[in-house]
Short mmCIF file of C-alpha atoms in Angstrom, two decimals:
data_model
loop_
_atom_site.label_atom_id
_atom_site.label_comp_id
_atom_site.label_asym_id
_atom_site.label_seq_id
_atom_site.Cartn_x
_atom_site.Cartn_y
_atom_site.Cartn_z
CA MET A 946 0.00 0.00 0.00
CA ASP A 947 1.42 3.34 -1.01
CA ARG A 948 0.17 6.27 0.95
CA GLY A 949 -0.18 9.90 0.24
CA GLU A 950 -1.38 12.70 2.42
CA ARG A 951 -2.25 16.30 2.01
CA ASN A 952 -3.74 18.95 4.21
CA ALA A 953 -6.67 20.38 2.30
CA GLU A 954 -7.51 23.13 4.77
CA PRO A 955 -6.97 23.85 8.45
CA GLY A 956 -8.53 21.17 10.62
CA ARG A 957 -8.85 18.69 7.75
CA VAL A 958 -6.47 15.93 6.71
CA VAL A 959 -6.86 13.92 3.51
CA LEU A 960 -5.21 10.50 3.32
CA ARG A 961 -4.78 8.91 -0.11
CA PRO A 962 -3.76 5.28 0.23
CA ALA A 963 -3.03 3.45 -3.00
CA GLY A 964 -2.86 -0.16 -4.09
CA GLU A 965 -4.14 -2.82 -1.73
CA ILE A 966 -5.07 -2.59 1.94
CA ASP A 967 -4.99 -6.10 3.33
CA MET A 968 -3.44 -8.07 6.20
CA ALA A 969 0.06 -7.21 5.00
CA THR A 970 -0.53 -3.45 4.87
CA ALA A 971 -3.33 -2.81 7.39
CA GLY A 972 -0.87 -2.11 10.21
CA ASP A 973 0.77 0.75 8.31
CA PHE A 974 -2.63 2.07 7.28
CA GLU A 975 -3.85 1.94 10.90
CA ALA A 976 -0.75 3.76 12.17
CA THR A 977 -1.17 6.52 9.58
CA LEU A 978 -4.90 6.88 10.24
CA THR A 979 -4.47 6.89 14.02
CA GLU A 980 -1.76 9.53 13.82
CA ALA A 981 -3.99 11.73 11.66
CA LEU A 982 -6.92 11.34 14.07
CA HIS A 983 -4.74 12.41 17.00
CA ARG A 984 -3.27 15.54 15.45
CA PRO A 985 -4.05 18.69 17.41
CA GLY A 986 -6.73 20.82 15.80
CA VAL A 987 -7.97 18.16 13.38
CA ARG A 988 -11.75 18.08 13.02
CA GLU A 989 -12.06 15.85 9.94
CA VAL A 990 -10.03 13.06 8.38
CA VAL A 991 -10.95 12.06 4.84
CA VAL A 992 -9.69 8.78 3.42
CA ASP A 993 -9.75 9.07 -0.37
CA LEU A 994 -9.99 5.50 -1.66
CA ALA A 995 -9.84 6.38 -5.38
CA ASP A 996 -6.45 4.68 -5.80
CA VAL A 997 -7.23 1.62 -3.67
CA ARG A 998 -8.00 -1.31 -5.92
CA PHE A 999 -8.59 -3.88 -3.16
CA LEU A 1000 -9.31 -3.98 0.55
CA ASP A 1001 -10.11 -6.85 2.85
CA SER A 1002 -11.70 -7.26 6.27
CA SER A 1003 -8.57 -6.03 8.04
CA ALA A 1004 -8.93 -2.70 6.23
CA VAL A 1005 -12.62 -2.54 7.12
CA ARG A 1006 -11.67 -3.15 10.76
CA VAL A 1007 -9.14 -0.29 10.65
CA LEU A 1008 -11.73 2.08 9.20
CA VAL A 1009 -14.40 1.13 11.75
CA HIS A 1010 -11.90 1.49 14.58
CA GLY A 1011 -10.96 4.88 13.14
CA VAL A 1012 -14.59 6.00 13.36
CA SER A 1013 -14.61 4.98 17.02
CA VAL A 1014 -11.38 6.84 17.78
CA GLY A 1015 -12.68 9.84 15.87
CA ARG A 1016 -15.88 9.94 17.90
CA GLU A 1017 -13.88 9.89 21.14
CA ARG A 1018 -11.86 12.86 19.90
CA ALA A 1019 -14.73 14.74 18.16
CA VAL A 1020 -13.11 14.12 14.76
CA THR A 1021 -15.19 13.05 11.77
CA LEU A 1022 -13.79 10.20 9.68
CA ARG A 1023 -15.21 9.62 6.23
CA VAL A 1024 -14.18 7.90 3.03
CA THR A 1025 -14.56 9.16 -0.51
CA GLY A 1026 -14.10 7.96 -4.07
CA PRO A 1027 -14.00 4.18 -3.72
CA GLN A 1028 -13.66 2.14 -6.88
CA PRO A 1029 -16.69 -0.11 -7.55
CA GLY A 1030 -15.13 -3.25 -6.04
CA VAL A 1031 -14.06 -1.40 -2.90
CA ALA A 1032 -17.46 0.28 -2.61
CA ARG A 1033 -19.08 -3.15 -2.86
CA VAL A 1034 -16.99 -4.47 0.05
CA LEU A 1035 -17.99 -1.46 2.16
CA ARG A 1036 -21.63 -1.92 1.22
CA ILE A 1037 -21.69 -5.69 1.82
CA THR A 1038 -20.06 -5.32 5.22
CA GLY A 1039 -22.61 -2.67 6.14
CA VAL A 1040 -20.09 0.06 6.98
CA GLY A 1041 -20.56 2.35 3.98
CA THR A 1042 -22.97 4.73 5.66
CA LEU A 1043 -20.91 4.68 8.88
CA LEU A 1044 -18.00 5.93 6.76
CA GLY A 1045 -20.01 8.68 5.10
CA LEU A 1046 -20.80 6.97 1.80
CA ALA A 1047 -24.26 7.56 0.43
CA ASP A 1048 -26.60 4.66 1.03
CA SER A 1049 -27.41 4.20 -2.62
CA ASP A 1050 -28.79 1.46 -4.79
CA SER A 1051 -26.34 2.29 -7.53
CA ASP A 1052 -22.66 2.00 -8.27
CA ALA A 1053 -21.37 4.64 -10.66
CA GLY A 1054 -24.92 5.46 -11.74
CA ARG A 1055 -25.83 1.89 -12.66
CA PRO A 1056 -28.67 0.11 -10.89
CA VAL A 1057 -27.55 -2.71 -8.65
CA ALA A 1058 -29.28 -6.07 -9.06
CA ARG A 1059 -31.08 -7.03 -5.88
CA GLY A 1060 -30.52 -10.69 -5.18
CA TRP A 1061 -30.47 -12.69 -2.02
CA ARG A 1062 -30.37 -10.26 0.94
CA GLY A 1063 -29.79 -7.38 -1.48
CA LEU A 1064 -26.08 -8.08 -1.61
CA ASP A 1065 -25.73 -8.94 -5.29
#
C-alpha cells in the first residue's frame, strides 16, 4: 500500500492510500490513520480510496476502529471515491454509511441487481 497525504484546509487531513489494503498493509494504514486522528486541531479526516483497488476485512476493521477513535476525539472520519469493487466491500459489510458513503442502490450510476439479501 502506497500512501499519500495532504492537508486540504486547516482542521482537515486527507489521506490517499493506493494499491491494496490487506493483512500485509493494514498495520501501516492503521498507524497513519491513528496519527492523523490524534493531530491537534484536526476536526475531519478524509480517506480518499480512489487509488485503492482492493481492501479486505482487516482494512474494514481499521476504518471502523478509526470511526470509534474519531468519535472519542470529536473528529469526523469519512471515506470518498471508492472504486466499484471497494465500494461493494464497504456496502456488503454494512459500513458504507458509517463511513459517510451515500446509502445508494447504484454503483457509478448503474442500478444494482437485488438478489439474495440485497447483496448482489
